[in-house]
Amino acid sequence: MARSQRGDVAPHAMRLRYRVGHSSLAQLGRSDVTKIQADVAVVGGGLAGIVTALELLRTGKSVALLDRDSRQRFGGLALWAFGGMALVGTPLQARKKIIDTPQIALRDWLSFGELDAGDTWPLAWARCYVEQSRARIHDWLLQEGIRFMPAVNWVERGRNGEGNSVPRYHIVWGSSRELTRRMIGALNAAAEHGRLHLLHRHRVLSIDHDGGRVAGVLAMDEASGTELQVQAPVVVIASGGINGSHAQVRRYWPADRPLPATFLNGAHPYADGAIHREVADRMGGQLTHAGEMWNYAAGFAHPFPHFPGHGLSTIPCKSALWLDHCGRRIGPEPLVTGFDTHWLCQRVCEQEKPWTWHLLNWRIAAREFAISGAEHNARIRDKQFLRFLWETLTGNHRLVRQMQAESEDFLVDESLAGLAAKMNALTASLDVDPAVLKATVDAFDANFAASAPAQQDEQIQRILKAREWGPDRLRTCKPAALQAPGSGPFIAIRMQLITRKSLGGLRTDLQSRVLDAHDSPIPGLYCVGEAAGFGGGGASGKRSLEGTFLPGCILTARAAAHSINHGKAPT
């Protein structure tokens, strides 16, 4: 079969496949291709694909699960994620006297996400999420042995209160790595009598069709170069989003929004949108809201990258001053995390150069500096509760020192003038005038002078508001002057936009069936997780309430499995 230079099946060959209408490669003159049969082929070995396969195996189905990554990295991005989940009406919320209902959560979701009132399936999935996150995600995870940390965090509140009106961000004890490993363990336990074909390092080249219905997939073993045909009447796409490919990010970036010259990659490098294009271009599926993305405004280069362009996403310090490339505070409204990540990204992208600076001191960093993901949250990841509690109370000096030693983007100096010199050396420029940097800090510190009016600075106001909630008070410093005695040394962190998750994807109904241009299901074709925009091709709209992604993988995966097993949506 003809090949293009990048290794995909050439377009004319794929048209031949559909025009002929056969799934058997032997009938196309390819009798040498290895074939296996299964009830369902699942494309993608992340959390959504694993949960789909698990639920199918438990009902007796045979499954071929094709994962492009290695066995050691089985689990996709979920293996490295932090493990936060937005859940509604949980017992933990009740114990904290948090009143939350699906009605309240849906109001927040629609207000923050700005979903189009006529966008039927994203709206349907948003309602499904808030109504079923307790039973079909939270309670199911408890049955699977997953536990949550004893605090509920309050994130994405909205700049004017239009986001999460109550805390609902639950953190998996053991991080997302614990979640993923437990799902993999359950998958292996359910794989009896050879009903699971687990195929690592296999890239899906095309989806086979037979008489207007899905008939399996053609894949290539990237280790050997040999091809494999999985014959299956049902195919579930769980291949992630498009944000692992910077070419695709640029292709779909909205024309009315500024695009930075460079950015980092915090997504999975194999989430490149290839299967999206296959379904949309050749099978009549709808790829919707592809320009809506959940990126982060404060990333820096991974000191030991797992792939080219790999970045780490910080949980930005609320008390840090967010500066432009010249060391001036970005304003007039200061940038503060925890309220509107989408807006932060917009503001960062508007800057003259593709990096910004976080300016803080050691006192702030020890209390507030954190990096998202399992890799740099060892106390949570490894379930070291006493050590976690100690670092929460006394400061995470360990992580600050680690980044000082490992990251060229993390600069430390005893003086602002010395810090400015290091900032310029890093960027090979004279952008930061030491006098401008000092004036920036002096202007902020003036808020704490005895003659200053009471807390006029908006960043200070937001910090005080955040500290009214107990978990935020533990992780957020009481406002103070940056140059206060005993708070040093000073720290500057060079930040860049970092890609993360796709909010758009293939349009699906509440059974996770892929829909064609007429909103009719394509027979035998399902899509789950990020590939489906976490349901409907864009359930979050323009903004996520944060923590909706891992649960969205589980919810859409379980819906697909239920439909395949029972022919209807779960209730």
mmCIF file of C-alpha atoms in Angstrom, residues 153-522:
data_model
loop_
_atom_site.group_PDB
_atom_site.id
_atom_site.type_symbol
_atom_site.label_atom_id
_atom_site.label_comp_id
_atom_site.label_asym_id
_atom_site.label_seq_id
_atom_site.Cartn_x
_atom_site.Cartn_y
_atom_site.Cartn_z
ATOM 1 C CA ASN A 153 -9.669 22.976 46.952
ATOM 2 C CA TRP A 154 -11.186 26.067 45.392
ATOM 3 C CA VAL A 155 -9.846 26.779 41.910
ATOM 4 C CA GLU A 156 -10.998 28.752 38.857
ATOM 5 C CA ARG A 157 -13.266 31.071 40.811
ATOM 6 C CA GLY A 158 -13.559 33.528 37.943
ATOM 7 C CA ARG A 159 -12.316 37.089 38.016
ATOM 8 C CA ASN A 160 -15.795 38.253 39.003
ATOM 9 C CA GLY A 161 -17.148 35.131 40.658
ATOM 10 C CA GLU A 162 -18.423 33.485 37.475
ATOM 11 C CA GLY A 163 -16.377 30.291 37.945
ATOM 12 C CA ASN A 164 -16.536 27.757 40.765
ATOM 13 C CA SER A 165 -18.879 29.352 43.289
ATOM 14 C CA VAL A 166 -17.957 26.639 45.824
ATOM 15 C CA PRO A 167 -14.898 24.395 46.335
ATOM 16 C CA ARG A 168 -15.200 21.134 44.381
ATOM 17 C CA TYR A 169 -11.613 20.233 43.390
ATOM 18 C CA HIS A 170 -10.806 16.807 44.903
ATOM 19 C CA ILE A 171 -7.247 15.426 44.776
ATOM 20 C CA VAL A 172 -6.563 11.716 44.336
ATOM 21 C CA TRP A 173 -4.381 10.434 47.171
ATOM 22 C CA GLY A 174 -1.389 9.020 45.350
ATOM 23 C CA SER A 175 -1.888 11.431 42.414
ATOM 24 C CA SER A 176 -3.096 10.443 38.987
ATOM 25 C CA ARG A 177 -0.302 7.875 38.862
ATOM 26 C CA GLU A 178 -2.084 5.880 41.588
ATOM 27 C CA LEU A 179 -5.341 6.155 39.673
ATOM 28 C CA THR A 180 -3.733 5.006 36.431
ATOM 29 C CA ARG A 181 -1.850 2.116 37.991
ATOM 30 C CA ARG A 182 -4.972 0.865 39.735
ATOM 31 C CA MET A 183 -6.881 0.974 36.453
ATOM 32 C CA ILE A 184 -4.087 -0.938 34.732
ATOM 33 C CA GLY A 185 -4.106 -3.505 37.538
ATOM 34 C CA ALA A 186 -7.864 -3.929 37.188
ATOM 35 C CA LEU A 187 -7.457 -4.216 33.413
ATOM 36 C CA ASN A 188 -4.946 -7.031 33.777
ATOM 37 C CA ALA A 189 -7.158 -8.790 36.316
ATOM 38 C CA ALA A 190 -10.115 -8.632 33.930
ATOM 39 C CA ALA A 191 -8.133 -9.967 30.968
ATOM 40 C CA GLU A 192 -9.032 -13.651 31.301
ATOM 41 C CA HIS A 193 -8.770 -16.367 28.656
ATOM 42 C CA GLY A 194 -6.811 -14.231 26.225
ATOM 43 C CA ARG A 195 -9.614 -11.714 25.722
ATOM 44 C CA LEU A 196 -7.220 -8.746 25.824
ATOM 45 C CA HIS A 197 -4.713 -8.016 23.072
ATOM 46 C CA LEU A 198 -2.546 -5.272 24.574
ATOM 47 C CA LEU A 199 -0.431 -3.857 21.767
ATOM 48 C CA HIS A 200 2.231 -1.317 22.748
ATOM 49 C CA ARG A 201 4.226 0.753 20.245
ATOM 50 C CA HIS A 202 1.463 0.367 17.649
ATOM 51 C CA ARG A 203 0.383 3.392 15.634
ATOM 52 C CA VAL A 204 -3.029 3.252 14.012
ATOM 53 C CA LEU A 205 -2.787 4.177 10.331
ATOM 54 C CA SER A 206 -6.436 3.994 9.322
ATOM 55 C CA ILE A 207 -9.880 2.819 10.329
ATOM 56 C CA ASP A 208 -11.387 0.085 8.155
ATOM 57 C CA HIS A 209 -14.890 0.283 6.742
ATOM 58 C CA ASP A 210 -17.120 -2.455 5.402
ATOM 59 C CA GLY A 211 -20.471 -1.671 3.824
ATOM 60 C CA GLY A 212 -20.864 1.628 5.629
ATOM 61 C CA ARG A 213 -19.851 0.242 9.007
ATOM 62 C CA VAL A 214 -16.600 0.225 10.943
ATOM 63 C CA ALA A 215 -14.705 -3.048 10.560
ATOM 64 C CA GLY A 216 -11.473 -2.538 12.512
ATOM 65 C CA VAL A 217 -8.167 -0.729 12.190
ATOM 66 C CA LEU A 218 -4.876 -0.996 10.367
ATOM 67 C CA ALA A 219 -1.863 -0.394 12.609
ATOM 68 C CA MET A 220 1.905 -0.513 12.387
ATOM 69 C CA ASP A 221 4.318 -1.882 14.964
ATOM 70 C CA GLU A 222 6.736 1.025 15.232
ATOM 71 C CA ALA A 223 9.466 -1.204 16.632
ATOM 72 C CA SER A 224 9.528 -3.621 13.693
ATOM 73 C CA GLY A 225 7.698 -1.716 10.949
ATOM 74 C CA THR A 226 5.291 -4.604 10.398
ATOM 75 C CA GLU A 227 1.597 -4.010 9.864
ATOM 76 C CA LEU A 228 -1.302 -5.462 11.795
ATOM 77 C CA GLN A 229 -4.989 -5.531 10.985
ATOM 78 C CA VAL A 230 -7.423 -5.701 13.885
ATOM 79 C CA GLN A 231 -10.767 -6.970 12.643
ATOM 80 C CA ALA A 232 -13.465 -5.626 14.942
ATOM 81 C CA PRO A 233 -17.051 -4.449 14.398
ATOM 82 C CA VAL A 234 -16.563 -1.645 16.942
ATOM 83 C CA VAL A 235 -13.759 0.908 17.210
ATOM 84 C CA VAL A 236 -13.342 3.292 20.147
ATOM 85 C CA ILE A 237 -11.084 6.310 19.610
ATOM 86 C CA ALA A 238 -9.223 7.287 22.781
ATOM 87 C CA SER A 239 -6.201 8.911 21.166
ATOM 88 C CA GLY A 240 -6.129 12.173 23.127
ATOM 89 C CA GLY A 241 -6.339 15.680 21.731
ATOM 90 C CA ILE A 242 -4.252 17.752 19.336
ATOM 91 C CA ASN A 243 -2.148 19.778 21.770
ATOM 92 C CA GLY A 244 0.855 17.474 21.619
ATOM 93 C CA SER A 245 1.540 18.787 18.116
ATOM 94 C CA HIS A 246 2.548 22.426 17.914
ATOM 95 C CA ALA A 247 1.769 22.355 14.195
ATOM 96 C CA GLN A 248 -1.831 21.416 14.997
ATOM 97 C CA VAL A 249 -2.032 23.981 17.810
ATOM 98 C CA ARG A 250 -0.998 26.681 15.348
ATOM 99 C CA ARG A 251 -3.327 25.359 12.666
ATOM 100 C CA TYR A 252 -6.416 25.607 14.858
ATOM 101 C CA TRP A 253 -5.451 28.637 16.972
ATOM 102 C CA PRO A 254 -8.354 31.150 16.771
ATOM 103 C CA ALA A 255 -7.572 33.970 14.352
ATOM 104 C CA ASP A 256 -8.884 36.605 16.749
ATOM 105 C CA ARG A 257 -6.501 35.666 19.560
ATOM 106 C CA PRO A 258 -2.791 36.529 19.787
ATOM 107 C CA LEU A 259 -0.458 33.617 19.160
ATOM 108 C CA PRO A 260 2.933 33.597 20.905
ATOM 109 C CA ALA A 261 6.021 33.060 18.774
ATOM 110 C CA THR A 262 7.074 30.066 20.875
ATOM 111 C CA PHE A 263 5.540 27.906 23.573
ATOM 112 C CA LEU A 264 6.234 24.699 25.459
ATOM 113 C CA ASN A 265 4.551 21.305 25.261
ATOM 114 C CA GLY A 266 2.779 19.985 28.356
ATOM 115 C CA ALA A 267 0.597 17.554 26.424
ATOM 116 C CA HIS A 268 1.415 14.046 25.255
ATOM 117 C CA PRO A 269 3.605 14.201 22.134
ATOM 118 C CA TYR A 270 1.502 11.502 20.466
ATOM 119 C CA ALA A 271 -1.674 13.577 20.852
ATOM 120 C CA ASP A 272 -1.234 14.937 17.332
ATOM 121 C CA GLY A 273 -4.764 14.906 15.921
ATOM 122 C CA ALA A 274 -4.022 12.287 13.232
ATOM 123 C CA ILE A 275 -7.057 10.165 14.117
ATOM 124 C CA HIS A 276 -9.255 13.270 14.302
ATOM 125 C CA ARG A 277 -8.357 14.083 10.708
ATOM 126 C CA GLU A 278 -8.928 10.479 9.652
ATOM 127 C CA VAL A 279 -12.451 10.503 11.057
ATOM 128 C CA ALA A 280 -13.367 14.018 9.965
ATOM 129 C CA ASP A 281 -11.855 13.925 6.480
ATOM 130 C CA ARG A 282 -12.614 10.359 5.469
ATOM 131 C CA MET A 283 -15.496 9.089 7.568
ATOM 132 C CA GLY A 284 -17.753 12.121 7.802
ATOM 133 C CA GLY A 285 -17.292 12.811 11.502
ATOM 134 C CA GLN A 286 -17.371 16.330 12.916
ATOM 135 C CA LEU A 287 -14.320 17.911 14.502
ATOM 136 C CA THR A 288 -15.677 20.852 16.491
ATOM 137 C CA HIS A 289 -14.215 23.612 18.685
ATOM 138 C CA ALA A 290 -10.672 22.565 17.754
ATOM 139 C CA GLY A 291 -9.418 26.066 18.524
ATOM 140 C CA GLU A 292 -10.541 25.916 22.134
ATOM 141 C CA MET A 293 -7.665 24.729 24.308
ATOM 142 C CA TRP A 294 -6.864 24.512 27.995
ATOM 143 C CA ASN A 295 -3.318 25.804 28.046
ATOM 144 C CA TYR A 296 -1.409 27.237 30.998
ATOM 145 C CA ALA A 297 0.238 30.633 31.237
ATOM 146 C CA ALA A 298 3.141 29.712 33.512
ATOM 147 C CA GLY A 299 5.324 26.927 32.198
ATOM 148 C CA PHE A 300 9.073 26.528 32.055
ATOM 149 C CA ALA A 301 11.347 24.065 30.324
ATOM 150 C CA HIS A 302 11.639 20.638 31.913
ATOM 151 C CA PRO A 303 15.244 20.305 33.161
ATOM 152 C CA PHE A 304 15.283 16.684 31.978
ATOM 153 C CA PRO A 305 12.821 16.649 29.058
ATOM 154 C CA HIS A 306 11.035 13.450 28.121
ATOM 155 C CA PHE A 307 10.566 14.720 24.550
ATOM 156 C CA PRO A 308 11.521 17.833 22.530
ATOM 157 C CA GLY A 309 9.952 21.020 23.845
ATOM 158 C CA HIS A 310 8.748 19.360 27.051
ATOM 159 C CA GLY A 311 7.656 21.875 29.657
ATOM 160 C CA LEU A 312 6.561 21.846 33.273
ATOM 161 C CA SER A 313 3.433 23.690 34.300
ATOM 162 C CA THR A 314 3.666 25.538 37.570
ATOM 163 C CA ILE A 315 0.824 26.275 39.910
ATOM 164 C CA PRO A 316 1.754 29.964 39.933
ATOM 165 C CA CYS A 317 2.360 31.680 43.243
ATOM 166 C CA LYS A 318 -0.505 34.032 43.990
ATOM 167 C CA SER A 319 1.876 36.374 45.802
ATOM 168 C CA ALA A 320 4.410 36.624 42.958
ATOM 169 C CA LEU A 321 4.434 39.736 40.798
ATOM 170 C CA TRP A 322 3.762 38.806 37.156
ATOM 171 C CA LEU A 323 6.092 40.925 34.993
ATOM 172 C CA ASP A 324 6.624 41.509 31.285
ATOM 173 C CA HIS A 325 9.962 40.919 29.567
ATOM 174 C CA CYS A 326 11.223 44.289 30.764
ATOM 175 C CA GLY A 327 10.469 43.661 34.420
ATOM 176 C CA ARG A 328 7.357 45.832 34.537
ATOM 177 C CA ARG A 329 4.243 44.562 36.268
ATOM 178 C CA ILE A 330 1.592 43.441 33.774
ATOM 179 C CA GLY A 331 -1.573 45.457 34.281
ATOM 180 C CA PRO A 332 -3.613 47.445 34.858
ATOM 181 C CA GLU A 333 -5.372 44.393 36.290
ATOM 182 C CA PRO A 334 -2.626 42.274 37.842
ATOM 183 C CA LEU A 335 -2.280 38.637 36.843
ATOM 184 C CA VAL A 336 -3.172 36.302 39.719
ATOM 185 C CA THR A 337 -3.676 32.568 39.427
ATOM 186 C CA GLY A 338 -6.663 30.615 40.708
ATOM 187 C CA PHE A 339 -9.342 32.773 39.133
ATOM 188 C CA ASP A 340 -9.334 32.507 35.326
ATOM 189 C CA THR A 341 -6.633 30.496 33.585
ATOM 190 C CA HIS A 342 -8.076 31.218 30.137
ATOM 191 C CA TRP A 343 -7.770 34.967 30.758
ATOM 192 C CA LEU A 344 -4.214 34.572 32.072
ATOM 193 C CA CYS A 345 -3.234 32.798 28.845
ATOM 194 C CA GLN A 346 -4.797 35.562 26.766
ATOM 195 C CA ARG A 347 -2.864 38.238 28.649
ATOM 196 C CA VAL A 348 0.436 36.353 28.389
ATOM 197 C CA CYS A 349 -0.076 35.867 24.645
ATOM 198 C CA GLU A 350 -0.591 39.617 24.237
ATOM 199 C CA GLN A 351 2.898 40.418 25.516
ATOM 200 C CA GLU A 352 5.613 41.686 23.200
ATOM 201 C CA LYS A 353 7.868 38.678 23.787
ATOM 202 C CA PRO A 354 6.882 35.040 24.388
ATOM 203 C CA TRP A 355 8.060 34.952 27.973
ATOM 204 C CA THR A 356 7.076 36.654 31.192
ATOM 205 C CA TRP A 357 8.642 36.717 34.655
ATOM 206 C CA HIS A 358 7.399 35.738 38.076
ATOM 207 C CA LEU A 359 9.115 37.821 40.717
ATOM 208 C CA LEU A 360 8.968 36.635 44.313
ATOM 209 C CA ASN A 361 11.140 35.895 47.324
ATOM 210 C CA TRP A 362 12.111 32.736 49.161
ATOM 211 C CA ARG A 363 9.373 33.227 51.773
ATOM 212 C CA ILE A 364 6.709 33.135 49.059
ATOM 213 C CA ALA A 365 8.305 30.302 47.108
ATOM 214 C CA ALA A 366 8.587 28.018 50.136
ATOM 215 C CA ARG A 367 4.881 28.404 50.870
ATOM 216 C CA GLU A 368 3.356 28.732 47.413
ATOM 217 C CA PHE A 369 5.639 27.386 44.662
ATOM 218 C CA ALA A 370 4.382 24.126 43.167
ATOM 219 C CA ILE A 371 4.608 22.239 39.894
ATOM 220 C CA SER A 372 1.614 20.427 38.499
ATOM 221 C CA GLY A 373 1.833 16.676 37.999
ATOM 222 C CA ALA A 374 2.899 13.549 39.833
ATOM 223 C CA GLU A 375 6.614 13.897 39.096
ATOM 224 C CA HIS A 376 7.179 16.898 41.380
ATOM 225 C CA ASN A 377 4.604 16.097 44.039
ATOM 226 C CA ALA A 378 6.359 13.131 45.589
ATOM 227 C CA ARG A 379 4.676 13.414 49.006
ATOM 228 C CA ILE A 380 1.221 13.070 47.446
ATOM 229 C CA ARG A 381 2.327 10.620 44.756
ATOM 230 C CA ASP A 382 4.047 8.289 47.229
ATOM 231 C CA LYS A 383 1.378 8.760 49.940
ATOM 232 C CA GLN A 384 3.790 10.227 52.483
ATOM 233 C CA PHE A 385 1.166 12.006 54.566
ATOM 234 C CA LEU A 386 3.327 13.114 57.485
ATOM 235 C CA ARG A 387 6.030 14.509 55.204
ATOM 236 C CA PHE A 388 3.356 16.208 53.106
ATOM 237 C CA LEU A 389 1.863 17.777 56.213
ATOM 238 C CA TRP A 390 5.294 18.912 57.443
ATOM 239 C CA GLU A 391 6.156 20.578 54.122
ATOM 240 C CA THR A 392 2.733 22.210 53.958
ATOM 241 C CA LEU A 393 3.216 23.720 57.417
ATOM 242 C CA THR A 394 6.915 24.619 57.231
ATOM 243 C CA GLY A 395 7.401 25.247 53.513
ATOM 244 C CA ASN A 396 8.484 23.148 50.564
ATOM 245 C CA HIS A 397 12.123 24.271 50.608
ATOM 246 C CA ARG A 398 13.082 20.942 49.027
ATOM 247 C CA LEU A 399 11.328 21.681 45.728
ATOM 248 C CA VAL A 400 12.570 25.276 45.626
ATOM 249 C CA ARG A 401 16.171 24.149 46.094
ATOM 250 C CA GLN A 402 15.680 21.410 43.500
ATOM 251 C CA MET A 403 14.523 23.880 40.855
ATOM 252 C CA GLN A 404 17.302 26.311 41.794
ATOM 253 C CA ALA A 405 19.790 23.538 41.098
ATOM 254 C CA GLU A 406 18.146 22.016 38.018
ATOM 255 C CA SER A 407 16.347 24.727 36.044
ATOM 256 C CA GLU A 408 18.045 27.507 34.122
ATOM 257 C CA ASP A 409 14.702 29.373 34.208
ATOM 258 C CA PHE A 410 14.747 29.553 38.020
ATOM 259 C CA LEU A 411 16.999 32.415 39.108
ATOM 260 C CA VAL A 412 17.976 33.330 42.666
ATOM 261 C CA ASP A 413 19.931 36.335 43.938
ATOM 262 C CA GLU A 414 20.320 38.329 47.125
ATOM 263 C CA SER A 415 19.737 41.656 45.378
ATOM 264 C CA LEU A 416 17.346 42.930 42.741
ATOM 265 C CA ALA A 417 20.252 44.323 40.737
ATOM 266 C CA GLY A 418 21.960 40.948 40.742
ATOM 267 C CA LEU A 419 18.696 39.287 39.779
ATOM 268 C CA ALA A 420 18.209 41.694 36.865
ATOM 269 C CA ALA A 421 21.688 40.815 35.583
ATOM 270 C CA LYS A 422 20.835 37.092 35.660
ATOM 271 C CA MET A 423 17.515 37.707 33.913
ATOM 272 C CA ASN A 424 19.306 39.520 31.096
ATOM 273 C CA ALA A 425 21.989 36.859 30.859
ATOM 274 C CA LEU A 426 19.331 34.156 30.481
ATOM 275 C CA THR A 427 17.551 35.996 27.664
ATOM 276 C CA ALA A 428 20.750 37.312 26.065
ATOM 277 C CA SER A 429 19.355 40.824 26.252
ATOM 278 C CA LEU A 430 19.400 44.065 28.171
ATOM 279 C CA ASP A 431 15.618 44.056 28.512
ATOM 280 C CA VAL A 432 15.502 44.331 32.294
ATOM 281 C CA ASP A 433 16.763 47.655 33.602
ATOM 282 C CA PRO A 434 17.717 47.164 37.281
ATOM 283 C CA ALA A 435 16.216 50.553 38.096
ATOM 284 C CA VAL A 436 12.894 49.576 36.474
ATOM 285 C CA LEU A 437 12.832 46.284 38.385
ATOM 286 C CA LYS A 438 13.536 48.102 41.648
ATOM 287 C CA ALA A 439 10.820 50.662 40.909
ATOM 288 C CA THR A 440 8.337 47.853 40.203
ATOM 289 C CA VAL A 441 9.041 46.240 43.560
ATOM 290 C CA ASP A 442 9.049 49.559 45.402
ATOM 291 C CA ALA A 443 5.633 50.440 43.967
ATOM 292 C CA PHE A 444 4.177 47.160 45.218
ATOM 293 C CA ASP A 445 5.861 47.394 48.603
ATOM 294 C CA ALA A 446 4.407 50.872 49.078
ATOM 295 C CA ASN A 447 1.087 49.148 49.757
ATOM 296 C CA PHE A 448 2.525 48.100 53.126
ATOM 297 C CA ALA A 449 3.817 51.464 54.221
ATOM 298 C CA ALA A 450 2.210 52.887 57.345
ATOM 299 C CA SER A 451 0.768 55.769 55.326
ATOM 300 C CA ALA A 452 -0.678 53.585 52.554
ATOM 301 C CA PRO A 453 -4.451 53.320 52.112
ATOM 302 C CA ALA A 454 -5.905 49.993 53.257
ATOM 303 C CA GLN A 455 -5.252 47.223 50.727
ATOM 304 C CA GLN A 456 -5.952 49.089 47.481
ATOM 305 C CA ASP A 457 -3.890 46.777 45.270
ATOM 306 C CA GLU A 458 -6.143 44.282 43.443
ATOM 307 C CA GLN A 459 -3.650 41.430 43.755
ATOM 308 C CA ILE A 460 -3.593 41.877 47.524
ATOM 309 C CA GLN A 461 -7.380 41.898 47.571
ATOM 310 C CA ARG A 462 -7.522 38.626 45.625
ATOM 311 C CA ILE A 463 -4.966 37.031 47.949
ATOM 312 C CA LEU A 464 -6.956 38.031 51.013
ATOM 313 C CA LYS A 465 -10.115 36.641 49.408
ATOM 314 C CA ALA A 466 -8.394 33.349 48.621
ATOM 315 C CA ARG A 467 -7.072 33.040 52.165
ATOM 316 C CA GLU A 468 -10.616 33.004 53.539
ATOM 317 C CA TRP A 469 -10.769 29.333 52.482
ATOM 318 C CA GLY A 470 -8.701 27.089 54.783
ATOM 319 C CA PRO A 471 -6.727 25.051 52.208
ATOM 320 C CA ASP A 472 -5.815 28.255 50.355
ATOM 321 C CA ARG A 473 -4.722 29.907 53.589
ATOM 322 C CA LEU A 474 -2.285 27.045 54.171
ATOM 323 C CA ARG A 475 -0.722 27.521 50.729
ATOM 324 C CA THR A 476 -0.911 31.300 50.347
ATOM 325 C CA CYS A 477 1.261 33.782 52.219
ATOM 326 C CA LYS A 478 -0.201 36.618 54.180
ATOM 327 C CA PRO A 479 0.493 39.694 52.001
ATOM 328 C CA ALA A 480 3.747 41.449 52.828
ATOM 329 C CA ALA A 481 6.390 43.603 51.174
ATOM 330 C CA LEU A 482 8.695 41.707 48.824
ATOM 331 C CA GLN A 483 11.669 43.499 50.353
ATOM 332 C CA ALA A 484 10.639 42.751 53.943
ATOM 333 C CA PRO A 485 13.656 41.819 56.082
ATOM 334 C CA GLY A 486 14.252 38.068 56.308
ATOM 335 C CA SER A 487 12.141 37.229 53.230
ATOM 336 C CA GLY A 488 14.987 36.828 50.736
ATOM 337 C CA PRO A 489 16.718 35.963 48.592
ATOM 338 C CA PHE A 490 14.801 37.181 45.527
ATOM 339 C CA ILE A 491 13.633 34.733 42.856
ATOM 340 C CA ALA A 492 12.724 35.282 39.204
ATOM 341 C CA ILE A 493 11.221 32.491 37.113
ATOM 342 C CA ARG A 494 11.024 32.809 33.341
ATOM 343 C CA MET A 495 7.591 31.583 32.246
ATOM 344 C CA GLN A 496 6.133 30.657 28.869
ATOM 345 C CA LEU A 497 2.757 29.519 27.619
ATOM 346 C CA ILE A 498 2.535 25.739 27.789
ATOM 347 C CA THR A 499 0.049 23.637 25.834
ATOM 348 C CA ARG A 500 -1.985 21.113 27.746
ATOM 349 C CA LYS A 501 -5.458 19.867 26.815
ATOM 350 C CA SER A 502 -7.813 20.133 23.869
ATOM 351 C CA LEU A 503 -11.284 21.381 24.754
ATOM 352 C CA GLY A 504 -12.620 20.520 21.304
ATOM 353 C CA GLY A 505 -12.807 17.156 19.601
ATOM 354 C CA LEU A 506 -14.993 14.750 17.685
ATOM 355 C CA ARG A 507 -18.697 15.357 18.185
ATOM 356 C CA THR A 508 -20.381 12.562 20.159
ATOM 357 C CA ASP A 509 -23.783 11.815 21.662
ATOM 358 C CA LEU A 510 -24.376 10.678 25.252
ATOM 359 C CA GLN A 511 -23.468 7.116 24.255
ATOM 360 C CA SER A 512 -20.056 8.380 23.060
ATOM 361 C CA ARG A 513 -20.981 7.490 19.485
ATOM 362 C CA VAL A 514 -19.251 9.604 16.829
ATOM 363 C CA LEU A 515 -21.773 11.709 14.931
ATOM 364 C CA ASP A 516 -21.718 12.609 11.244
ATOM 365 C CA ALA A 517 -22.629 15.958 9.682
ATOM 366 C CA HIS A 518 -26.314 15.204 10.231
ATOM 367 C CA ASP A 519 -25.738 14.296 13.891
ATOM 368 C CA SER A 520 -26.405 10.640 13.101
ATOM 369 C CA PRO A 521 -24.131 7.988 14.674
ATOM 370 C CA ILE A 522 -21.473 6.474 12.438
#
